[in-house]
């Protein structure tokens, strides 16, 4: 009798615990949510909450499906292509439930986005109404959405509807338009080409004055000047890598990753091959992965394009405030 009474008191506490917003753990592709087993729950009832098969839950936890679960046991709910989304639409009987990530230590937004299915940084900012590039330790960020059945999941009451709200789209850089030349021109086309190929001395109009092209260094130039004013600066040379970003193509906001400069520092990056330079804001440290070995800095593809660099790594020199 005492045991039954104890479980009766304990049940509401478990219900309250399960009602909390889902917090994601791990790094993609091994993302998961921790669930504590409540009274009368089993693999199948838990699977209905998170819209995932019990056959996915058991092996993810190195457990045997036939052995069942125990009260209060903590199990990991995998987030995979069946229940975790960062874009898309749900059916009429489904809803998307926000999943959060708690920022740890000195993590920057770029690192958070990279660790969660390489989510576009601009999307992460939009979901969380973030204007800048820094975030405080412990901040909870929406990092994606669980797609659950409204009639089967207790989480459905926190749903946002059948569409993930995001207006962020990739910006396509406009290429220079070239006038095609016919391989086998007609007599009329030949005559036209002759006209356009006349020597310059036959043109009677005064030549137009040309204006030197200004180096589009980016919107962070003024911040750089304030940072280096009356402060010690660092000058370094080495190899720059490139990462993809939709930022910078139109707004001229260039970003970079660097292991010495602190987050928010503006770095002047110069391509010694042509003398072009840009100013880029540090988002985070460079991820410790093989493709970053030996790199001095990693910059956004828009910044690399402005520097006249090719698609691969290139030599650069940088300057920033210590």
PDB file of C-alpha atoms in Angstrom:
ATOM      1  CA  UNK A   1       0.000   0.000   0.000  1.00  0.00           C
ATOM      2  CA  UNK A   2       2.840   2.371   0.873  1.00  0.00           C
ATOM      3  CA  UNK A   3       4.530   1.634  -2.453  1.00  0.00           C
ATOM      4  CA  UNK A   4       1.351   2.437  -4.387  1.00  0.00           C
ATOM      5  CA  UNK A   5       0.897   5.662  -2.421  1.00  0.00           C
ATOM      6  CA  UNK A   6       4.545   6.598  -3.112  1.00  0.00           C
ATOM      7  CA  UNK A   7       4.126   6.030  -6.836  1.00  0.00           C
ATOM      8  CA  UNK A   8       0.919   8.055  -6.776  1.00  0.00           C
ATOM      9  CA  UNK A   9       2.836  11.014  -5.317  1.00  0.00           C
ATOM     10  CA  UNK A  10       5.768  10.464  -7.651  1.00  0.00           C
ATOM     11  CA  UNK A  11       3.769  10.374 -10.883  1.00  0.00           C
ATOM     12  CA  UNK A  12       2.979  14.132 -10.993  1.00  0.00           C
ATOM     13  CA  UNK A  13       6.674  14.899 -10.458  1.00  0.00           C
ATOM     14  CA  UNK A  14       7.609  12.788 -13.471  1.00  0.00           C
ATOM     15  CA  UNK A  15       4.875  14.448 -15.511  1.00  0.00           C
ATOM     16  CA  UNK A  16       6.245  17.894 -14.625  1.00  0.00           C
ATOM     17  CA  UNK A  17       9.769  16.789 -15.532  1.00  0.00           C
ATOM     18  CA  UNK A  18       8.685  15.471 -18.928  1.00  0.00           C
ATOM     19  CA  UNK A  19       6.817  18.723 -19.701  1.00  0.00           C
ATOM     20  CA  UNK A  20      10.060  20.716 -19.766  1.00  0.00           C
ATOM     21  CA  UNK A  21      11.300  21.911 -23.136  1.00  0.00           C
ATOM     22  CA  UNK A  22      13.422  19.240 -24.853  1.00  0.00           C
ATOM     23  CA  UNK A  23      17.159  19.922 -24.492  1.00  0.00           C
ATOM     24  CA  UNK A  24      19.403  18.437 -27.168  1.00  0.00           C
ATOM     25  CA  UNK A  25      22.760  16.879 -26.300  1.00  0.00           C
ATOM     26  CA  UNK A  26      25.607  15.415 -28.306  1.00  0.00           C
ATOM     27  CA  UNK A  27      27.031  16.426 -31.682  1.00  0.00           C
ATOM     28  CA  UNK A  28      25.530  15.552 -35.059  1.00  0.00           C
ATOM     29  CA  UNK A  29      25.004  12.907 -36.262  1.00  0.00           C
ATOM     30  CA  UNK A  30      24.654  11.629 -32.674  1.00  0.00           C
ATOM     31  CA  UNK A  31      22.144  14.171 -31.354  1.00  0.00           C
ATOM     32  CA  UNK A  32      19.745  13.013 -28.640  1.00  0.00           C
ATOM     33  CA  UNK A  33      17.343  14.052 -25.857  1.00  0.00           C
ATOM     34  CA  UNK A  34      17.512  12.456 -22.402  1.00  0.00           C
ATOM     35  CA  UNK A  35      14.193  11.065 -21.111  1.00  0.00           C
ATOM     36  CA  UNK A  36      13.524   9.733 -17.596  1.00  0.00           C
ATOM     37  CA  UNK A  37      11.161   6.805 -17.529  1.00  0.00           C
ATOM     38  CA  UNK A  38       7.898   7.634 -15.731  1.00  0.00           C
ATOM     39  CA  UNK A  39       5.382   5.167 -14.218  1.00  0.00           C
ATOM     40  CA  UNK A  40       3.708   2.857 -16.768  1.00  0.00           C
ATOM     41  CA  UNK A  41       5.995   4.023 -19.576  1.00  0.00           C
ATOM     42  CA  UNK A  42       7.681   1.607 -21.963  1.00  0.00           C
ATOM     43  CA  UNK A  43       9.586   1.787 -25.230  1.00  0.00           C
ATOM     44  CA  UNK A  44       6.394   2.114 -27.232  1.00  0.00           C
ATOM     45  CA  UNK A  45       4.731   4.875 -25.193  1.00  0.00           C
ATOM     46  CA  UNK A  46       8.009   6.831 -25.118  1.00  0.00           C
ATOM     47  CA  UNK A  47       8.398   6.318 -28.844  1.00  0.00           C
ATOM     48  CA  UNK A  48       4.968   7.906 -29.390  1.00  0.00           C
ATOM     49  CA  UNK A  49       6.029  10.991 -27.382  1.00  0.00           C
ATOM     50  CA  UNK A  50       9.074  11.608 -29.566  1.00  0.00           C
ATOM     51  CA  UNK A  51       7.697  10.117 -32.799  1.00  0.00           C
ATOM     52  CA  UNK A  52      10.382   7.473 -33.100  1.00  0.00           C
ATOM     53  CA  UNK A  53      10.385   3.695 -33.304  1.00  0.00           C
ATOM     54  CA  UNK A  54      11.309   1.659 -30.198  1.00  0.00           C
ATOM     55  CA  UNK A  55      13.637  -0.250 -32.527  1.00  0.00           C
ATOM     56  CA  UNK A  56      15.672   2.961 -32.813  1.00  0.00           C
ATOM     57  CA  UNK A  57      15.660   3.760 -29.086  1.00  0.00           C
ATOM     58  CA  UNK A  58      16.933   0.434 -27.724  1.00  0.00           C
ATOM     59  CA  UNK A  59      20.085   0.020 -29.867  1.00  0.00           C
ATOM     60  CA  UNK A  60      20.943   3.710 -29.474  1.00  0.00           C
ATOM     61  CA  UNK A  61      21.185   3.005 -25.720  1.00  0.00           C
ATOM     62  CA  UNK A  62      22.869  -0.401 -26.131  1.00  0.00           C
ATOM     63  CA  UNK A  63      19.759  -2.024 -24.615  1.00  0.00           C
ATOM     64  CA  UNK A  64      17.638  -5.027 -25.529  1.00  0.00           C
ATOM     65  CA  UNK A  65      14.038  -4.186 -26.474  1.00  0.00           C
ATOM     66  CA  UNK A  66      12.648  -7.311 -24.805  1.00  0.00           C
ATOM     67  CA  UNK A  67      14.196  -6.467 -21.409  1.00  0.00           C
ATOM     68  CA  UNK A  68      11.940  -3.459 -20.815  1.00  0.00           C
ATOM     69  CA  UNK A  69      12.667  -0.295 -18.799  1.00  0.00           C
ATOM     70  CA  UNK A  70      12.777   0.623 -15.104  1.00  0.00           C
ATOM     71  CA  UNK A  71      11.188   3.557 -13.300  1.00  0.00           C
ATOM     72  CA  UNK A  72      13.456   6.625 -13.275  1.00  0.00           C
ATOM     73  CA  UNK A  73      15.843   5.166 -15.823  1.00  0.00           C
ATOM     74  CA  UNK A  74      17.469   7.733 -18.081  1.00  0.00           C
ATOM     75  CA  UNK A  75      17.442   6.839 -21.755  1.00  0.00           C
ATOM     76  CA  UNK A  76      18.662   8.725 -24.800  1.00  0.00           C
ATOM     77  CA  UNK A  77      16.115   9.521 -27.503  1.00  0.00           C
ATOM     78  CA  UNK A  78      17.933   9.748 -30.843  1.00  0.00           C
ATOM     79  CA  UNK A  79      17.170  12.702 -33.090  1.00  0.00           C
ATOM     80  CA  UNK A  80      17.242  11.463 -36.659  1.00  0.00           C
ATOM     81  CA  UNK A  81      15.587  12.059 -40.015  1.00  0.00           C
ATOM     82  CA  UNK A  82      12.264  10.646 -38.803  1.00  0.00           C
ATOM     83  CA  UNK A  83      11.629  13.019 -35.905  1.00  0.00           C
ATOM     84  CA  UNK A  84      14.118  15.932 -36.012  1.00  0.00           C
ATOM     85  CA  UNK A  85      13.857  18.730 -38.576  1.00  0.00           C
ATOM     86  CA  UNK A  86      15.440  22.102 -39.316  1.00  0.00           C
ATOM     87  CA  UNK A  87      13.251  22.851 -42.339  1.00  0.00           C
ATOM     88  CA  UNK A  88      10.149  21.469 -44.015  1.00  0.00           C
ATOM     89  CA  UNK A  89       6.429  20.892 -43.518  1.00  0.00           C
ATOM     90  CA  UNK A  90       4.422  18.566 -41.269  1.00  0.00           C
ATOM     91  CA  UNK A  91       1.147  16.762 -41.959  1.00  0.00           C
ATOM     92  CA  UNK A  92      -2.193  18.124 -40.742  1.00  0.00           C
ATOM     93  CA  UNK A  93      -2.165  15.756 -37.737  1.00  0.00           C
ATOM     94  CA  UNK A  94       1.419  16.693 -36.767  1.00  0.00           C
ATOM     95  CA  UNK A  95       3.173  19.704 -35.264  1.00  0.00           C
ATOM     96  CA  UNK A  96       6.739  20.956 -34.825  1.00  0.00           C
ATOM     97  CA  UNK A  97       8.000  21.289 -31.232  1.00  0.00           C
ATOM     98  CA  UNK A  98      11.070  23.504 -30.580  1.00  0.00           C
ATOM     99  CA  UNK A  99      14.184  21.691 -29.361  1.00  0.00           C
ATOM    100  CA  UNK A 100      16.742  23.730 -27.417  1.00  0.00           C
ATOM    101  CA  UNK A 101      20.481  23.664 -26.841  1.00  0.00           C
ATOM    102  CA  UNK A 102      22.139  25.199 -23.755  1.00  0.00           C
ATOM    103  CA  UNK A 103      25.319  27.091 -24.687  1.00  0.00           C
ATOM    104  CA  UNK A 104      28.380  25.840 -22.805  1.00  0.00           C
ATOM    105  CA  UNK A 105      31.653  27.539 -21.927  1.00  0.00           C
ATOM    106  CA  UNK A 106      32.985  29.876 -24.594  1.00  0.00           C
ATOM    107  CA  UNK A 107      31.005  28.408 -27.481  1.00  0.00           C
ATOM    108  CA  UNK A 108      30.149  30.809 -30.262  1.00  0.00           C
ATOM    109  CA  UNK A 109      27.125  30.737 -32.523  1.00  0.00           C
ATOM    110  CA  UNK A 110      29.143  29.296 -35.391  1.00  0.00           C
ATOM    111  CA  UNK A 111      30.283  26.314 -33.293  1.00  0.00           C
ATOM    112  CA  UNK A 112      26.723  25.704 -32.075  1.00  0.00           C
ATOM    113  CA  UNK A 113      25.372  25.767 -35.634  1.00  0.00           C
ATOM    114  CA  UNK A 114      28.174  23.516 -36.922  1.00  0.00           C
ATOM    115  CA  UNK A 115      27.620  20.890 -34.227  1.00  0.00           C
ATOM    116  CA  UNK A 116      23.908  20.639 -35.002  1.00  0.00           C
ATOM    117  CA  UNK A 117      23.758  19.376 -38.571  1.00  0.00           C
ATOM    118  CA  UNK A 118      25.725  22.391 -39.851  1.00  0.00           C
ATOM    119  CA  UNK A 119      22.670  24.614 -39.464  1.00  0.00           C
ATOM    120  CA  UNK A 120      23.028  27.915 -41.402  1.00  0.00           C
ATOM    121  CA  UNK A 121      24.203  30.586 -38.974  1.00  0.00           C
ATOM    122  CA  UNK A 122      21.657  33.077 -40.268  1.00  0.00           C
ATOM    123  CA  UNK A 123      18.822  30.599 -39.571  1.00  0.00           C
ATOM    124  CA  UNK A 124      20.049  30.061 -36.005  1.00  0.00           C
ATOM    125  CA  UNK A 125      20.058  33.822 -35.444  1.00  0.00           C
ATOM    126  CA  UNK A 126      16.575  34.244 -36.880  1.00  0.00           C
ATOM    127  CA  UNK A 127      15.019  31.450 -34.826  1.00  0.00           C
ATOM    128  CA  UNK A 128      16.411  33.008 -31.639  1.00  0.00           C
ATOM    129  CA  UNK A 129      16.022  36.698 -32.577  1.00  0.00           C
ATOM    130  CA  UNK A 130      19.768  37.317 -32.243  1.00  0.00           C
ATOM    131  CA  UNK A 131      21.205  40.384 -33.942  1.00  0.00           C
ATOM    132  CA  UNK A 132      24.862  40.149 -32.914  1.00  0.00           C
ATOM    133  CA  UNK A 133      27.410  37.348 -32.955  1.00  0.00           C
ATOM    134  CA  UNK A 134      27.966  36.677 -29.243  1.00  0.00           C
ATOM    135  CA  UNK A 135      25.844  34.639 -26.851  1.00  0.00           C
ATOM    136  CA  UNK A 136      26.103  34.176 -23.068  1.00  0.00           C
ATOM    137  CA  UNK A 137      27.004  30.899 -21.406  1.00  0.00           C
ATOM    138  CA  UNK A 138      23.848  28.981 -20.444  1.00  0.00           C
ATOM    139  CA  UNK A 139      21.646  30.654 -23.052  1.00  0.00           C
ATOM    140  CA  UNK A 140      19.041  28.277 -24.474  1.00  0.00           C
ATOM    141  CA  UNK A 141      18.823  28.394 -28.250  1.00  0.00           C
ATOM    142  CA  UNK A 142      16.257  26.808 -30.531  1.00  0.00           C
ATOM    143  CA  UNK A 143      18.368  24.428 -32.605  1.00  0.00           C
ATOM    144  CA  UNK A 144      15.682  22.470 -34.456  1.00  0.00           C
ATOM    145  CA  UNK A 145      12.218  20.927 -34.128  1.00  0.00           C
ATOM    146  CA  UNK A 146      10.690  17.592 -33.186  1.00  0.00           C
ATOM    147  CA  UNK A 147       7.899  16.533 -35.504  1.00  0.00           C
ATOM    148  CA  UNK A 148       5.285  14.757 -33.369  1.00  0.00           C
ATOM    149  CA  UNK A 149       1.724  13.504 -33.710  1.00  0.00           C
ATOM    150  CA  UNK A 150      -0.664  15.952 -32.027  1.00  0.00           C
ATOM    151  CA  UNK A 151      -2.919  13.154 -30.749  1.00  0.00           C
ATOM    152  CA  UNK A 152      -0.112  10.932 -29.420  1.00  0.00           C
ATOM    153  CA  UNK A 153       2.573  13.199 -27.925  1.00  0.00           C
ATOM    154  CA  UNK A 154       2.342  15.172 -24.687  1.00  0.00           C
ATOM    155  CA  UNK A 155       4.875  17.576 -26.222  1.00  0.00           C
ATOM    156  CA  UNK A 156       2.384  18.624 -28.907  1.00  0.00           C
ATOM    157  CA  UNK A 157       0.961  21.361 -26.660  1.00  0.00           C
ATOM    158  CA  UNK A 158       4.232  23.263 -27.201  1.00  0.00           C
ATOM    159  CA  UNK A 159       4.008  22.915 -30.977  1.00  0.00           C
ATOM    160  CA  UNK A 160       4.317  25.873 -33.339  1.00  0.00           C
ATOM    161  CA  UNK A 161       2.266  24.404 -36.203  1.00  0.00           C
ATOM    162  CA  UNK A 162       2.954  22.487 -39.395  1.00  0.00           C
ATOM    163  CA  UNK A 163       5.647  24.771 -40.840  1.00  0.00           C
ATOM    164  CA  UNK A 164       9.093  25.664 -39.536  1.00  0.00           C
ATOM    165  CA  UNK A 165       9.310  29.436 -39.575  1.00  0.00           C
ATOM    166  CA  UNK A 166      12.391  30.646 -41.421  1.00  0.00           C
ATOM    167  CA  UNK A 167      12.701  33.266 -44.128  1.00  0.00           C
ATOM    168  CA  UNK A 168      16.453  32.843 -44.439  1.00  0.00           C
ATOM    169  CA  UNK A 169      17.448  31.917 -47.963  1.00  0.00           C
ATOM    170  CA  UNK A 170      20.820  31.471 -49.567  1.00  0.00           C
ATOM    171  CA  UNK A 171      21.923  34.483 -51.570  1.00  0.00           C
ATOM    172  CA  UNK A 172      23.187  33.655 -55.030  1.00  0.00           C
ATOM    173  CA  UNK A 173      26.044  35.832 -56.178  1.00  0.00           C
ATOM    174  CA  UNK A 174      25.446  37.415 -59.566  1.00  0.00           C
ATOM    175  CA  UNK A 175      28.093  36.579 -62.112  1.00  0.00           C
ATOM    176  CA  UNK A 176      29.347  39.011 -64.742  1.00  0.00           C
ATOM    177  CA  UNK A 177      27.274  38.782 -67.920  1.00  0.00           C
ATOM    178  CA  UNK A 178      29.259  38.054 -71.074  1.00  0.00           C
ATOM    179  CA  UNK A 179      28.066  38.732 -74.617  1.00  0.00           C
ATOM    180  CA  UNK A 180      28.212  35.457 -76.610  1.00  0.00           C
ATOM    181  CA  UNK A 181      30.010  35.400 -79.957  1.00  0.00           C
ATOM    182  CA  UNK A 182      28.516  33.274 -82.740  1.00  0.00           C
ATOM    183  CA  UNK A 183      30.804  30.520 -84.016  1.00  0.00           C
ATOM    184  CA  UNK A 184      29.438  30.751 -87.590  1.00  0.00           C
ATOM    185  CA  UNK A 185      28.123  34.305 -87.906  1.00  0.00           C
ATOM    186  CA  UNK A 186      25.790  35.319 -90.694  1.00  0.00           C
ATOM    187  CA  UNK A 187      26.806  38.152 -93.103  1.00  0.00           C
ATOM    188  CA  UNK A 188      24.731  40.561 -91.029  1.00  0.00           C
ATOM    189  CA  UNK A 189      26.462  39.500 -87.803  1.00  0.00           C
ATOM    190  CA  UNK A 190      29.873  39.754 -89.503  1.00  0.00           C
ATOM    191  CA  UNK A 191      29.084  43.335 -90.485  1.00  0.00           C
ATOM    192  CA  UNK A 192      28.009  44.096 -86.911  1.00  0.00           C
ATOM    193  CA  UNK A 193      31.235  42.652 -85.563  1.00  0.00           C
ATOM    194  CA  UNK A 194      33.216  44.779 -87.983  1.00  0.00           C
ATOM    195  CA  UNK A 195      31.472  47.877 -86.679  1.00  0.00           C
ATOM    196  CA  UNK A 196      32.311  47.025 -83.069  1.00  0.00           C
ATOM    197  CA  UNK A 197      35.907  46.219 -84.046  1.00  0.00           C
ATOM    198  CA  UNK A 198      36.674  49.614 -85.609  1.00  0.00           C
ATOM    199  CA  UNK A 199      39.912  51.245 -84.423  1.00  0.00           C
ATOM    200  CA  UNK A 200      39.567  53.680 -81.528  1.00  0.00           C
ATOM    201  CA  UNK A 201      40.684  56.646 -83.662  1.00  0.00           C
ATOM    202  CA  UNK A 202      37.477  56.449 -85.726  1.00  0.00           C
ATOM    203  CA  UNK A 203      35.392  57.279 -82.617  1.00  0.00           C
ATOM    204  CA  UNK A 204      34.823  60.992 -82.450  1.00  0.00           C
ATOM    205  CA  UNK A 205      33.197  61.117 -79.005  1.00  0.00           C
ATOM    206  CA  UNK A 206      35.404  62.133 -76.071  1.00  0.00           C
ATOM    207  CA  UNK A 207      36.525  59.184 -73.983  1.00  0.00           C
ATOM    208  CA  UNK A 208      34.768  58.933 -70.596  1.00  0.00           C
ATOM    209  CA  UNK A 209      36.782  59.568 -67.481  1.00  0.00           C
ATOM    210  CA  UNK A 210      37.251  56.416 -65.448  1.00  0.00           C
ATOM    211  CA  UNK A 211      36.905  56.321 -61.660  1.00  0.00           C
ATOM    212  CA  UNK A 212      39.280  54.025 -59.746  1.00  0.00           C
ATOM    213  CA  UNK A 213      37.467  50.988 -58.307  1.00  0.00           C
ATOM    214  CA  UNK A 214      37.267  51.205 -54.495  1.00  0.00           C
ATOM    215  CA  UNK A 215      38.166  48.106 -52.496  1.00  0.00           C
ATOM    216  CA  UNK A 216      34.933  46.869 -50.876  1.00  0.00           C
ATOM    217  CA  UNK A 217      36.458  46.037 -47.507  1.00  0.00           C
ATOM    218  CA  UNK A 218      33.222  45.298 -45.630  1.00  0.00           C
ATOM    219  CA  UNK A 219      31.018  46.848 -42.975  1.00  0.00           C
ATOM    220  CA  UNK A 220      33.362  46.066 -40.056  1.00  0.00           C
ATOM    221  CA  UNK A 221      36.086  48.545 -41.084  1.00  0.00           C
ATOM    222  CA  UNK A 222      35.096  51.203 -38.533  1.00  0.00           C
ATOM    223  CA  UNK A 223      35.013  48.645 -35.714  1.00  0.00           C
ATOM    224  CA  UNK A 224      38.492  47.483 -36.691  1.00  0.00           C
ATOM    225  CA  UNK A 225      39.833  51.036 -36.568  1.00  0.00           C
ATOM    226  CA  UNK A 226      38.369  51.521 -33.085  1.00  0.00           C
ATOM    227  CA  UNK A 227      39.835  48.239 -31.837  1.00  0.00           C
ATOM    228  CA  UNK A 228      43.388  48.842 -33.075  1.00  0.00           C
ATOM    229  CA  UNK A 229      43.430  52.497 -31.974  1.00  0.00           C
ATOM    230  CA  UNK A 230      45.836  52.911 -29.043  1.00  0.00           C
ATOM    231  CA  UNK A 231      46.173  49.129 -28.602  1.00  0.00           C
ATOM    232  CA  UNK A 232      48.834  46.558 -29.389  1.00  0.00           C
ATOM    233  CA  UNK A 233      48.264  44.679 -32.632  1.00  0.00           C
ATOM    234  CA  UNK A 234      49.304  41.286 -33.932  1.00  0.00           C
ATOM    235  CA  UNK A 235      50.616  40.644 -37.453  1.00  0.00           C
ATOM    236  CA  UNK A 236      50.577  37.082 -38.752  1.00  0.00           C
ATOM    237  CA  UNK A 237      51.026  35.342 -42.089  1.00  0.00           C
ATOM    238  CA  UNK A 238      49.946  31.890 -43.179  1.00  0.00           C
ATOM    239  CA  UNK A 239      47.321  29.865 -45.009  1.00  0.00           C
ATOM    240  CA  UNK A 240      43.626  30.792 -45.113  1.00  0.00           C
ATOM    241  CA  UNK A 241      40.843  28.258 -45.559  1.00  0.00           C
ATOM    242  CA  UNK A 242      37.283  28.932 -46.708  1.00  0.00           C
ATOM    243  CA  UNK A 243      33.875  28.015 -45.288  1.00  0.00           C
ATOM    244  CA  UNK A 244      30.452  28.530 -46.860  1.00  0.00           C
ATOM    245  CA  UNK A 245      28.130  31.295 -45.647  1.00  0.00           C
ATOM    246  CA  UNK A 246      25.231  33.204 -47.189  1.00  0.00           C
ATOM    247  CA  UNK A 247      26.370  36.360 -45.401  1.00  0.00           C
ATOM    248  CA  UNK A 248      28.560  38.947 -47.091  1.00  0.00           C
ATOM    249  CA  UNK A 249      27.392  38.685 -50.677  1.00  0.00           C
ATOM    250  CA  UNK A 250      25.040  41.662 -50.387  1.00  0.00           C
ATOM    251  CA  UNK A 251      25.527  43.104 -46.879  1.00  0.00           C
ATOM    252  CA  UNK A 252      29.366  42.965 -46.990  1.00  0.00           C
ATOM    253  CA  UNK A 253      29.449  41.411 -43.516  1.00  0.00           C
ATOM    254  CA  UNK A 254      32.458  39.122 -43.646  1.00  0.00           C
ATOM    255  CA  UNK A 255      33.214  36.528 -40.954  1.00  0.00           C
ATOM    256  CA  UNK A 256      36.159  34.360 -39.946  1.00  0.00           C
ATOM    257  CA  UNK A 257      37.368  31.704 -37.490  1.00  0.00           C
ATOM    258  CA  UNK A 258      40.641  32.178 -35.619  1.00  0.00           C
ATOM    259  CA  UNK A 259      42.293  30.386 -32.692  1.00  0.00           C
ATOM    260  CA  UNK A 260      44.034  33.376 -31.077  1.00  0.00           C
ATOM    261  CA  UNK A 261      41.803  36.432 -31.554  1.00  0.00           C
ATOM    262  CA  UNK A 262      38.838  36.543 -29.189  1.00  0.00           C
ATOM    263  CA  UNK A 263      35.249  36.318 -30.389  1.00  0.00           C
ATOM    264  CA  UNK A 264      34.060  39.635 -31.859  1.00  0.00           C
ATOM    265  CA  UNK A 265      37.538  40.812 -32.850  1.00  0.00           C
ATOM    266  CA  UNK A 266      37.751  42.400 -36.302  1.00  0.00           C
ATOM    267  CA  UNK A 267      40.660  41.070 -38.377  1.00  0.00           C
ATOM    268  CA  UNK A 268      42.121  42.781 -41.423  1.00  0.00           C
ATOM    269  CA  UNK A 269      42.857  40.056 -43.952  1.00  0.00           C
ATOM    270  CA  UNK A 270      45.103  40.820 -46.938  1.00  0.00           C
ATOM    271  CA  UNK A 271      45.753  38.766 -50.038  1.00  0.00           C
ATOM    272  CA  UNK A 272      49.439  39.495 -50.822  1.00  0.00           C
ATOM    273  CA  UNK A 273      48.992  38.195 -54.363  1.00  0.00           C
ATOM    274  CA  UNK A 274      46.936  41.246 -55.372  1.00  0.00           C
ATOM    275  CA  UNK A 275      46.973  43.596 -52.380  1.00  0.00           C
ATOM    276  CA  UNK A 276      43.220  43.316 -51.750  1.00  0.00           C
ATOM    277  CA  UNK A 277      41.997  43.265 -48.171  1.00  0.00           C
ATOM    278  CA  UNK A 278      38.791  42.883 -46.167  1.00  0.00           C
ATOM    279  CA  UNK A 279      37.704  43.230 -42.538  1.00  0.00           C
ATOM    280  CA  UNK A 280      36.087  40.145 -40.984  1.00  0.00           C
ATOM    281  CA  UNK A 281      34.590  39.493 -37.554  1.00  0.00           C
ATOM    282  CA  UNK A 282      35.731  36.473 -35.531  1.00  0.00           C
ATOM    283  CA  UNK A 283      32.834  34.100 -34.858  1.00  0.00           C
ATOM    284  CA  UNK A 284      34.642  31.335 -33.001  1.00  0.00           C
ATOM    285  CA  UNK A 285      37.674  29.072 -32.861  1.00  0.00           C
ATOM    286  CA  UNK A 286      38.407  26.893 -35.867  1.00  0.00           C
ATOM    287  CA  UNK A 287      36.909  23.409 -35.370  1.00  0.00           C
ATOM    288  CA  UNK A 288      39.536  20.781 -34.585  1.00  0.00           C
ATOM    289  CA  UNK A 289      39.058  18.780 -37.781  1.00  0.00           C
ATOM    290  CA  UNK A 290      41.464  17.475 -40.404  1.00  0.00           C
ATOM    291  CA  UNK A 291      40.600  20.051 -43.072  1.00  0.00           C
ATOM    292  CA  UNK A 292      41.678  22.872 -40.729  1.00  0.00           C
ATOM    293  CA  UNK A 293      45.127  21.445 -39.979  1.00  0.00           C
ATOM    294  CA  UNK A 294      47.859  23.979 -40.678  1.00  0.00           C
ATOM    295  CA  UNK A 295      45.453  26.874 -41.275  1.00  0.00           C
ATOM    296  CA  UNK A 296      46.079  30.309 -39.813  1.00  0.00           C
ATOM    297  CA  UNK A 297      42.484  31.428 -40.332  1.00  0.00           C
ATOM    298  CA  UNK A 298      39.241  30.338 -42.016  1.00  0.00           C
ATOM    299  CA  UNK A 299      37.113  32.966 -43.795  1.00  0.00           C
ATOM    300  CA  UNK A 300      33.670  33.055 -45.364  1.00  0.00           C
ATOM    301  CA  UNK A 301      33.441  32.358 -49.079  1.00  0.00           C
ATOM    302  CA  UNK A 302      32.127  35.891 -49.688  1.00  0.00           C
ATOM    303  CA  UNK A 303      35.274  37.331 -48.079  1.00  0.00           C
ATOM    304  CA  UNK A 304      37.485  35.010 -50.122  1.00  0.00           C
ATOM    305  CA  UNK A 305      35.715  36.096 -53.296  1.00  0.00           C
ATOM    306  CA  UNK A 306      36.254  39.764 -52.428  1.00  0.00           C
ATOM    307  CA  UNK A 307      39.949  39.012 -51.909  1.00  0.00           C
ATOM    308  CA  UNK A 308      40.164  37.474 -55.366  1.00  0.00           C
ATOM    309  CA  UNK A 309      41.106  34.078 -53.964  1.00  0.00           C
ATOM    310  CA  UNK A 310      40.328  30.828 -55.736  1.00  0.00           C
ATOM    311  CA  UNK A 311      38.115  28.045 -54.379  1.00  0.00           C
ATOM    312  CA  UNK A 312      40.948  26.457 -52.358  1.00  0.00           C
ATOM    313  CA  UNK A 313      43.302  27.556 -49.579  1.00  0.00           C
ATOM    314  CA  UNK A 314      45.501  30.589 -50.208  1.00  0.00           C
ATOM    315  CA  UNK A 315      48.257  32.616 -48.554  1.00  0.00           C
ATOM    316  CA  UNK A 316      47.282  35.662 -46.517  1.00  0.00           C
ATOM    317  CA  UNK A 317      48.473  38.123 -43.926  1.00  0.00           C
ATOM    318  CA  UNK A 318      46.321  39.323 -41.043  1.00  0.00           C
ATOM    319  CA  UNK A 319      46.331  42.146 -38.512  1.00  0.00           C
ATOM    320  CA  UNK A 320      44.165  42.532 -35.407  1.00  0.00           C
ATOM    321  CA  UNK A 321      44.034  44.037 -31.912  1.00  0.00           C
ATOM    322  CA  UNK A 322      45.389  41.774 -29.171  1.00  0.00           C
TER     323      UNK A 322
END
